[in-house]
PDB file of N, CA and C in Angstrom:
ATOM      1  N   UNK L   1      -9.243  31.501   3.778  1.00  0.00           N
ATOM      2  CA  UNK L   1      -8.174  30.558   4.020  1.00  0.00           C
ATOM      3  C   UNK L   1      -6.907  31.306   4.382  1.00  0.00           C
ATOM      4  N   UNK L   2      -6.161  30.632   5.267  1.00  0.00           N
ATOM      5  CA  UNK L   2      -4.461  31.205   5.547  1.00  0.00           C
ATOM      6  C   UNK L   2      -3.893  30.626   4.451  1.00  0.00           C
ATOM      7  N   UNK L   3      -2.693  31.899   4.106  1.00  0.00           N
ATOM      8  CA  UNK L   3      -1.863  32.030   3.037  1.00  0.00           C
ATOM      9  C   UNK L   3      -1.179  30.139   3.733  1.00  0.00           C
ATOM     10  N   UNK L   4      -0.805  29.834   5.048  1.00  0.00           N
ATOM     11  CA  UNK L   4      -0.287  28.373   4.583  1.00  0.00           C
ATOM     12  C   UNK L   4      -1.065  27.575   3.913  1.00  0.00           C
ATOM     13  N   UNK L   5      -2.107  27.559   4.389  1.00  0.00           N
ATOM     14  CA  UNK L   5      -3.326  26.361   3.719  1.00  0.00           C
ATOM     15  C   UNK L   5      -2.927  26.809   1.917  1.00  0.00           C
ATOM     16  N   UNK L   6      -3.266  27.655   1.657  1.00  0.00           N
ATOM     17  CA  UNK L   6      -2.905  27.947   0.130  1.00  0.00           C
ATOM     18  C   UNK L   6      -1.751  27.493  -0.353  1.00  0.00           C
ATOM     19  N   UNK L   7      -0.436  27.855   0.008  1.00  0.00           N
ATOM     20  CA  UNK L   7       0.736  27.271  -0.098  1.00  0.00           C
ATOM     21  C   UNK L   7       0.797  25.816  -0.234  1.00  0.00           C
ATOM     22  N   UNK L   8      -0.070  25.186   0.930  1.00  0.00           N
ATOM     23  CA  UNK L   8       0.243  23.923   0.721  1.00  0.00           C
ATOM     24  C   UNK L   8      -1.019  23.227  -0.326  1.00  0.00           C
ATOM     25  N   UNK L   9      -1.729  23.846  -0.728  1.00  0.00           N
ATOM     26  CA  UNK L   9      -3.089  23.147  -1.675  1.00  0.00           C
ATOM     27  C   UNK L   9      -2.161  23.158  -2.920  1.00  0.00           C
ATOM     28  N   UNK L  10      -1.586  24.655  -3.359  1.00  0.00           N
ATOM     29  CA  UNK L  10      -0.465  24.832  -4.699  1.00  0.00           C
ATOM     30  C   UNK L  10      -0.061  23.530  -4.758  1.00  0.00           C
ATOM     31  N   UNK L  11       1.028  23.011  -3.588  1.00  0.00           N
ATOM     32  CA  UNK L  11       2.208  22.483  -3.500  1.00  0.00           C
ATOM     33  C   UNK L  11       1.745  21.242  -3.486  1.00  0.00           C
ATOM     34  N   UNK L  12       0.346  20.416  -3.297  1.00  0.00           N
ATOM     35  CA  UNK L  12      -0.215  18.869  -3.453  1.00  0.00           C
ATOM     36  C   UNK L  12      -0.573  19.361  -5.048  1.00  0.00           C
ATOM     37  N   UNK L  13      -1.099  19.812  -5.263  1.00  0.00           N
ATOM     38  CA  UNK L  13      -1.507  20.446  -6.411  1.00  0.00           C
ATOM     39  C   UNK L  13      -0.679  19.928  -7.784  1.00  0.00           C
ATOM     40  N   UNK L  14       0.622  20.774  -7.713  1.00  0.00           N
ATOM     41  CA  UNK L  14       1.826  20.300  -8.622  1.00  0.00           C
ATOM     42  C   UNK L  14       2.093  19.080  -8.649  1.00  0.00           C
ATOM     43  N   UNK L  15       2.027  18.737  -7.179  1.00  0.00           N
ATOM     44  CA  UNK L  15       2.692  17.130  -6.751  1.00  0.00           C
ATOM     45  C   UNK L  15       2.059  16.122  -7.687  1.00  0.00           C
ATOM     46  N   UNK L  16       0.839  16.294  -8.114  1.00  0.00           N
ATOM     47  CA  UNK L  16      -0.347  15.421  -8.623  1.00  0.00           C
ATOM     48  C   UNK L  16      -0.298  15.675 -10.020  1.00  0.00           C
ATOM     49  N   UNK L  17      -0.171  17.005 -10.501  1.00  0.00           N
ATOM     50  CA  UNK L  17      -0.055  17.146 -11.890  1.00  0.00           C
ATOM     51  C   UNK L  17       1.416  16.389 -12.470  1.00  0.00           C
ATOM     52  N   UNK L  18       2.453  16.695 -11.825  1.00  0.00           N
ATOM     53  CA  UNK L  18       3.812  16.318 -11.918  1.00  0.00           C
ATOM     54  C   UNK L  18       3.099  14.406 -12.329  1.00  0.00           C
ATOM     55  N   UNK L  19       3.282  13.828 -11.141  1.00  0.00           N
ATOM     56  CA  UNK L  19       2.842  12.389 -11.583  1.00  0.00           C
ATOM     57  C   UNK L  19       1.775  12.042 -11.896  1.00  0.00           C
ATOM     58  N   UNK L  20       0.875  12.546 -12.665  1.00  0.00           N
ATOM     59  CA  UNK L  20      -0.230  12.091 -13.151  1.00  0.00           C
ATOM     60  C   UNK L  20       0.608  12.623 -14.779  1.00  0.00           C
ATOM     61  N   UNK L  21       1.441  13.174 -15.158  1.00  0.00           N
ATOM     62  CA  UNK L  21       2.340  13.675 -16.424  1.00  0.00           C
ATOM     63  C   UNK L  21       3.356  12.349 -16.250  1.00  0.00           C
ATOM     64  N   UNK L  22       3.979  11.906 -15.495  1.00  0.00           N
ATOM     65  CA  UNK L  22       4.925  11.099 -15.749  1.00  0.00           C
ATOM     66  C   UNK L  22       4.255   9.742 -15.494  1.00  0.00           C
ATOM     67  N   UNK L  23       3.035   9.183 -14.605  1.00  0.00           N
ATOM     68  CA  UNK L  23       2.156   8.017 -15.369  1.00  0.00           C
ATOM     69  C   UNK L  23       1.763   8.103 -16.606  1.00  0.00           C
ATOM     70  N   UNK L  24       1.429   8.995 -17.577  1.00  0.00           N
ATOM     71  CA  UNK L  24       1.009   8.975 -18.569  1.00  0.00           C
ATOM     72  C   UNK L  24       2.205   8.733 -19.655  1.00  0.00           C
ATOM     73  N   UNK L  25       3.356   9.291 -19.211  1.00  0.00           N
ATOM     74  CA  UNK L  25       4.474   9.081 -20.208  1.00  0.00           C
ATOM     75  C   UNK L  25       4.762   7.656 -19.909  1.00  0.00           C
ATOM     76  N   UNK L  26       4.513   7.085 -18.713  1.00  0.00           N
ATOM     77  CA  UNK L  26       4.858   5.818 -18.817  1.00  0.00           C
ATOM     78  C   UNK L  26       4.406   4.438 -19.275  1.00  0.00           C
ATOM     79  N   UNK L  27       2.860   4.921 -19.161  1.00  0.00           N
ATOM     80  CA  UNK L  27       1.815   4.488 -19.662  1.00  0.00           C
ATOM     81  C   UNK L  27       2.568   3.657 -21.084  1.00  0.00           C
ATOM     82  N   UNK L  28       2.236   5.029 -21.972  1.00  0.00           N
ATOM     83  CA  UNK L  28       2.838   5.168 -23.000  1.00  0.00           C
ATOM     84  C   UNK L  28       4.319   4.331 -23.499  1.00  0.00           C
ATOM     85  N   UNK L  29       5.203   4.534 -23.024  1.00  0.00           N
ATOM     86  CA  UNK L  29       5.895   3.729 -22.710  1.00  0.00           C
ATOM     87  C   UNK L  29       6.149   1.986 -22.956  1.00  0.00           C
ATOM     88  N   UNK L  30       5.267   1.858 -22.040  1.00  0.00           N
ATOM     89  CA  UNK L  30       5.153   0.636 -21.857  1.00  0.00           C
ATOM     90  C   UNK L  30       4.329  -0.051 -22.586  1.00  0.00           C
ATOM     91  N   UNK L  31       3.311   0.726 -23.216  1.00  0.00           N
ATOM     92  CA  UNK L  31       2.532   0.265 -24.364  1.00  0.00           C
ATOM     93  C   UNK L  31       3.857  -0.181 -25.714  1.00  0.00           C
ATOM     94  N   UNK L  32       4.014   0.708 -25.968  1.00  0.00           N
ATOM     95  CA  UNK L  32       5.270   0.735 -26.756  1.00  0.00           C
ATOM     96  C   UNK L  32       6.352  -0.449 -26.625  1.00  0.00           C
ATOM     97  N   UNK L  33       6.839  -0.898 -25.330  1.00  0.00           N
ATOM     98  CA  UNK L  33       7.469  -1.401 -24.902  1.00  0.00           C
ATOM     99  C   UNK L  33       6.719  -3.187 -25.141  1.00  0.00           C
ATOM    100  N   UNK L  34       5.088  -3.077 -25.115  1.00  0.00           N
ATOM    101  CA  UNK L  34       4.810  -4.424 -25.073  1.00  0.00           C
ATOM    102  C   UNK L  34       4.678  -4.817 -26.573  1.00  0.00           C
ATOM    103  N   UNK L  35       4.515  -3.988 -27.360  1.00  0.00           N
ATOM    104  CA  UNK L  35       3.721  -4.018 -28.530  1.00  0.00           C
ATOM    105  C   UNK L  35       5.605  -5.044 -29.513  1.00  0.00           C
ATOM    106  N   UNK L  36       6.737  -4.056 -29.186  1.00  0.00           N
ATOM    107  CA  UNK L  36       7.822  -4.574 -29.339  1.00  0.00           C
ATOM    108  C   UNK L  36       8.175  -6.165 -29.189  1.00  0.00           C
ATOM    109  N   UNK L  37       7.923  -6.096 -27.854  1.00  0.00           N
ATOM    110  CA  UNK L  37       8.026  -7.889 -27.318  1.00  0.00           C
ATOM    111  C   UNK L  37       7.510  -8.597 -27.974  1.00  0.00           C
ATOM    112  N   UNK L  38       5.804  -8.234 -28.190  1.00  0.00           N
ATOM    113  CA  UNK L  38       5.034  -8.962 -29.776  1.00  0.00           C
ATOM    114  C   UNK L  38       6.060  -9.398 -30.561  1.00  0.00           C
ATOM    115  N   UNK L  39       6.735  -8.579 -31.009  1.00  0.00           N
ATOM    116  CA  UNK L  39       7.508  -8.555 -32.850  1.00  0.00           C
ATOM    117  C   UNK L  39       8.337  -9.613 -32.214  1.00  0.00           C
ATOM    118  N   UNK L  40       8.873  -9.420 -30.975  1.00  0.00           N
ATOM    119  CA  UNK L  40      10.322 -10.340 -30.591  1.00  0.00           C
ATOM    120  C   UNK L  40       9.668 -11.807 -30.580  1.00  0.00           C
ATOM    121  N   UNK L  41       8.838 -12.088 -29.748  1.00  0.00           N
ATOM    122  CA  UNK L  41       7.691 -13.322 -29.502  1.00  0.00           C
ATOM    123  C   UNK L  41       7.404 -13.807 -30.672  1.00  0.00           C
ATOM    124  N   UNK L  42       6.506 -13.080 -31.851  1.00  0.00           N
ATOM    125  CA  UNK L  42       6.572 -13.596 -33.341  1.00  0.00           C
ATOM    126  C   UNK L  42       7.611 -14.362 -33.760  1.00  0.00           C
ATOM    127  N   UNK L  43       8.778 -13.360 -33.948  1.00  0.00           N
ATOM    128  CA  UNK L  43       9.960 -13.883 -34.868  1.00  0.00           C
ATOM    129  C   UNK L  43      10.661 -15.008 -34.034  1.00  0.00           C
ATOM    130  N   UNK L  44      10.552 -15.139 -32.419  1.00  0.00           N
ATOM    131  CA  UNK L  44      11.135 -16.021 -31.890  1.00  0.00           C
ATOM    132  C   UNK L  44      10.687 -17.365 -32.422  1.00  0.00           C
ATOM    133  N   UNK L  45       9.070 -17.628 -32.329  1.00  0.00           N
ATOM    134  CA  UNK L  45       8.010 -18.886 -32.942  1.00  0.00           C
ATOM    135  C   UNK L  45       8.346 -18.993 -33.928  1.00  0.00           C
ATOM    136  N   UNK L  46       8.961 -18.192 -34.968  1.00  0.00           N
ATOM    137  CA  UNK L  46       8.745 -18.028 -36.490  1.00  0.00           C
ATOM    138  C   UNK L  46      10.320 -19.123 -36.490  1.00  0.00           C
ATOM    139  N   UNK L  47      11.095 -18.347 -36.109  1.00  0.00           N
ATOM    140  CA  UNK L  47      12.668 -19.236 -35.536  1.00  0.00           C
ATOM    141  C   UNK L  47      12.208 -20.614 -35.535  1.00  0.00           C
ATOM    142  N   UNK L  48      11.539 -20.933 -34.305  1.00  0.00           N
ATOM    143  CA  UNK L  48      11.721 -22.706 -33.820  1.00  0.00           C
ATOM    144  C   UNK L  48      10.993 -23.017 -34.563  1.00  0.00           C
ATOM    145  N   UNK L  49      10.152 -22.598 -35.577  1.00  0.00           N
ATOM    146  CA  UNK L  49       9.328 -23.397 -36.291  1.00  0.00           C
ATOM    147  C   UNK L  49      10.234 -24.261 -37.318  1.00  0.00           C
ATOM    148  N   UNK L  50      10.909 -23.015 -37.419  1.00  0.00           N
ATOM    149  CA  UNK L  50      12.168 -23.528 -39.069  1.00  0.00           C
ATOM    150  C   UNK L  50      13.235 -24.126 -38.075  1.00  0.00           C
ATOM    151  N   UNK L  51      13.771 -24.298 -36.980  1.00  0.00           N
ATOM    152  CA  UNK L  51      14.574 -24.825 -36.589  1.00  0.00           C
ATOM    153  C   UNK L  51      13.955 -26.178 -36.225  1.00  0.00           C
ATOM    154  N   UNK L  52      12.918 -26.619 -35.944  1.00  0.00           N
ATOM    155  CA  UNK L  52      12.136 -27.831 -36.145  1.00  0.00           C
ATOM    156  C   UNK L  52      12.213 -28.091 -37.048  1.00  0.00           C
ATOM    157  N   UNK L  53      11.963 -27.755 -38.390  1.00  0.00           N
ATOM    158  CA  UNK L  53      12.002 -28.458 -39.495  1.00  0.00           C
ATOM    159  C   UNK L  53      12.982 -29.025 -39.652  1.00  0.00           C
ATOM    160  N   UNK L  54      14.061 -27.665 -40.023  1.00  0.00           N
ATOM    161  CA  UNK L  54      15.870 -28.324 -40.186  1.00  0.00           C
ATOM    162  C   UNK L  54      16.170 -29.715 -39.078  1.00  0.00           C
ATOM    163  N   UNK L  55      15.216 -29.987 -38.105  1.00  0.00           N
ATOM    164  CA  UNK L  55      15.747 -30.986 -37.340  1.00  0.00           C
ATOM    165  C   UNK L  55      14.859 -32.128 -37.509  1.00  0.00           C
ATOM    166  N   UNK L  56      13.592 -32.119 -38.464  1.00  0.00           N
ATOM    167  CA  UNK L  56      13.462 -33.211 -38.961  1.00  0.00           C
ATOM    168  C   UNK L  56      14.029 -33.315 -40.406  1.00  0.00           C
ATOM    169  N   UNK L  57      14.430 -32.725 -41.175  1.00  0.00           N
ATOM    170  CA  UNK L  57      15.067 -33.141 -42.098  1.00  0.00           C
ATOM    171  C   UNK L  57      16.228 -33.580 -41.949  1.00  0.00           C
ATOM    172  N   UNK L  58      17.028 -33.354 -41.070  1.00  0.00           N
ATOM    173  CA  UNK L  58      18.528 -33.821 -40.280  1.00  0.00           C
ATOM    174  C   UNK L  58      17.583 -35.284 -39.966  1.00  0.00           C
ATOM    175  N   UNK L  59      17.190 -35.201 -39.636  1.00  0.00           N
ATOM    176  CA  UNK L  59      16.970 -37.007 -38.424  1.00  0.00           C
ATOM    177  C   UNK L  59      16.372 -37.780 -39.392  1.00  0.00           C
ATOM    178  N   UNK L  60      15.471 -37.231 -40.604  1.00  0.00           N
ATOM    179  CA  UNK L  60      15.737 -37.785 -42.202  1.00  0.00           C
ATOM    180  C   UNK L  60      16.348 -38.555 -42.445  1.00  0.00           C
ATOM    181  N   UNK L  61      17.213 -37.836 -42.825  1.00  0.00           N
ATOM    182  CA  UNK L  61      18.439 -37.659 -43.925  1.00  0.00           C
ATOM    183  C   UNK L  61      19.850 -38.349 -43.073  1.00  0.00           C
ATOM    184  N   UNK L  62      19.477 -38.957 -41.436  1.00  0.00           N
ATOM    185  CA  UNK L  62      20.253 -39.615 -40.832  1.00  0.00           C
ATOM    186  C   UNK L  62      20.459 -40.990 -40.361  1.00  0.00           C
ATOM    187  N   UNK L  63      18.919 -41.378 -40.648  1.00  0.00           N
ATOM    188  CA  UNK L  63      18.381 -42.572 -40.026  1.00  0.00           C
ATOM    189  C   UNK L  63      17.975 -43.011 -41.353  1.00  0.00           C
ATOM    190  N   UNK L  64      17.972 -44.433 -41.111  1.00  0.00           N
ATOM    191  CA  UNK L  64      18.505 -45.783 -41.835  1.00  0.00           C
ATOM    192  C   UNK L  64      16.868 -45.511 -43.338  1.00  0.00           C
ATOM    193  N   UNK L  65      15.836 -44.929 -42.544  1.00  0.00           N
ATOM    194  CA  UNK L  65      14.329 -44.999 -43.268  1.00  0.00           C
ATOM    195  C   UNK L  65      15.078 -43.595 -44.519  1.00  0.00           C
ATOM    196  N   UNK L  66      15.072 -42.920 -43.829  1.00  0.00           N
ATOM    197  CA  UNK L  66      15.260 -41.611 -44.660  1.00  0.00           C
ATOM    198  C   UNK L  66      16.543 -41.727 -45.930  1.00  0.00           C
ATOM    199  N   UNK L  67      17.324 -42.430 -45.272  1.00  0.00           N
ATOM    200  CA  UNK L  67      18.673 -42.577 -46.247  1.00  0.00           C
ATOM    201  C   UNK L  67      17.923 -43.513 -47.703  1.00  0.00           C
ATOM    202  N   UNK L  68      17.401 -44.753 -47.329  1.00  0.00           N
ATOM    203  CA  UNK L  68      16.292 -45.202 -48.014  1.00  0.00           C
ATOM    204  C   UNK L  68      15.545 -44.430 -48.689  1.00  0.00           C
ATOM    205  N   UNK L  69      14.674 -43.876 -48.054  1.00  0.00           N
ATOM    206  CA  UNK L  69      13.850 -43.118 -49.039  1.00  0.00           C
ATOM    207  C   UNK L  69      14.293 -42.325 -49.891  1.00  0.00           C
ATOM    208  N   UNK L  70      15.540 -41.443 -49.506  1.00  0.00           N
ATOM    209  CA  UNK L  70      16.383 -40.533 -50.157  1.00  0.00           C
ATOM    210  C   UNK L  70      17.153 -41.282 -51.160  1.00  0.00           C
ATOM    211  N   UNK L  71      17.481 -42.719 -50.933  1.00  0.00           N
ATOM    212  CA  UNK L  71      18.297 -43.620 -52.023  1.00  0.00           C
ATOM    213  C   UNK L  71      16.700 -43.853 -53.416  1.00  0.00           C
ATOM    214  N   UNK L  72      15.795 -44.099 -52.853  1.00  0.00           N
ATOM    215  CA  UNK L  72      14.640 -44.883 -53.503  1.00  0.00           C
ATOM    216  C   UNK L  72      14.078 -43.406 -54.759  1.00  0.00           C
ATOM    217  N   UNK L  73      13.960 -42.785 -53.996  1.00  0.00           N
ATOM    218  CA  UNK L  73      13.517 -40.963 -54.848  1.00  0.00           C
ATOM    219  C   UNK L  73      14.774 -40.977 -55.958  1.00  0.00           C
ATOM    220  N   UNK L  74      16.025 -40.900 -55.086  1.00  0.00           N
ATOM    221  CA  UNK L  74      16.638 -40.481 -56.321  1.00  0.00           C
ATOM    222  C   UNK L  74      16.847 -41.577 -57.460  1.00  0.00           C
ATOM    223  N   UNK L  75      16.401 -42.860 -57.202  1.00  0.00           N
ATOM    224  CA  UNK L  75      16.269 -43.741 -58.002  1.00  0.00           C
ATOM    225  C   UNK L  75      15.407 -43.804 -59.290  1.00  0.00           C
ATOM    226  N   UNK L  76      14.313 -43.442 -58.203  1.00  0.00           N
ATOM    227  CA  UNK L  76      12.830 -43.344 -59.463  1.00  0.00           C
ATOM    228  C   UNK L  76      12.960 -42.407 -59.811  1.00  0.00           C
ATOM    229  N   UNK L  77      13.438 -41.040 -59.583  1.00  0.00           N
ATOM    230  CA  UNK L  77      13.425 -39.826 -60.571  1.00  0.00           C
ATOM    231  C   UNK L  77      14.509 -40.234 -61.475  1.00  0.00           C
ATOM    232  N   UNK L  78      15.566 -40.724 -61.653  1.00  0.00           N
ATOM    233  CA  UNK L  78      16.981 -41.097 -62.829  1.00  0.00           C
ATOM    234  C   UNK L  78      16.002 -41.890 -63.754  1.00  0.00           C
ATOM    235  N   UNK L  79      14.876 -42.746 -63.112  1.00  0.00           N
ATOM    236  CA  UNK L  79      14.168 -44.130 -64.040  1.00  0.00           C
ATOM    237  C   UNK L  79      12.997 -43.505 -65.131  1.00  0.00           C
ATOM    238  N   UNK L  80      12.470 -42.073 -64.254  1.00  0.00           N
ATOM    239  CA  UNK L  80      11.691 -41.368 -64.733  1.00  0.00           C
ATOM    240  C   UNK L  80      12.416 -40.615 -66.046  1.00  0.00           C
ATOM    241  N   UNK L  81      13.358 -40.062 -65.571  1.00  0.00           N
ATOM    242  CA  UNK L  81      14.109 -39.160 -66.672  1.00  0.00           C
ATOM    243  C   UNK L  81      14.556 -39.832 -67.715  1.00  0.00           C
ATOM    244  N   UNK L  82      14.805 -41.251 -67.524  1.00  0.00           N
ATOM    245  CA  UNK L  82      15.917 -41.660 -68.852  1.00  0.00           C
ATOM    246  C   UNK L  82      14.211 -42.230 -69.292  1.00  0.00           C
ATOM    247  N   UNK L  83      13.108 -42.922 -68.980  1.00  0.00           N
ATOM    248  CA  UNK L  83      12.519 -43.260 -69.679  1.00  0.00           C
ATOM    249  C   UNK L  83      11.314 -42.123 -70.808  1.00  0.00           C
ATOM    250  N   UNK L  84      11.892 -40.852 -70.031  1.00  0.00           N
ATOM    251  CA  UNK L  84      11.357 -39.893 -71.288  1.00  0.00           C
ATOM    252  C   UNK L  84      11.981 -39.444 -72.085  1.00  0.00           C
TER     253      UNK L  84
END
């Protein structure tokens, strides 16, 4: 072989090791990077679950049934207590 042909086999050579080293760091990376989003995605669901709730206990505790029921409970528990 001519010393160019060699020169240039080196020089694809590196080229390939170089980014086949920085796909792998990225790889990596991004594994990392998805596994994170998980935790964010979790705790986001985990959020609206309890922010659903708080918004049926608000619409409860606002509307004409719930005020009722909330009047009627604390009724029968006072009726419960004094009759023990």
């Amino acid at each position: 072989m001519n010393v160019a042909e060699w020169i240039l086999v080196v020089f694809l050579s590196v080229a390939l090791l170089v980014f086949l080293i920085l796909g792998i760091i990225l790889l990596v990376k991004l594994i990392g990077i998805t596994k994170e989003a998980k935790k964010i995605i979790v705790t986001g669901q985990s959020i609206a679950e309890k922010a659903d709730d708080v918004v049926d206990n608000v619409k409860d505790m606002t509307s004409i049934g719930g005020v009722v029921k909330t009047f009627a409970n604390r009724y029968t528990n006072t009726k419960s207590k004094k009759g023990k």
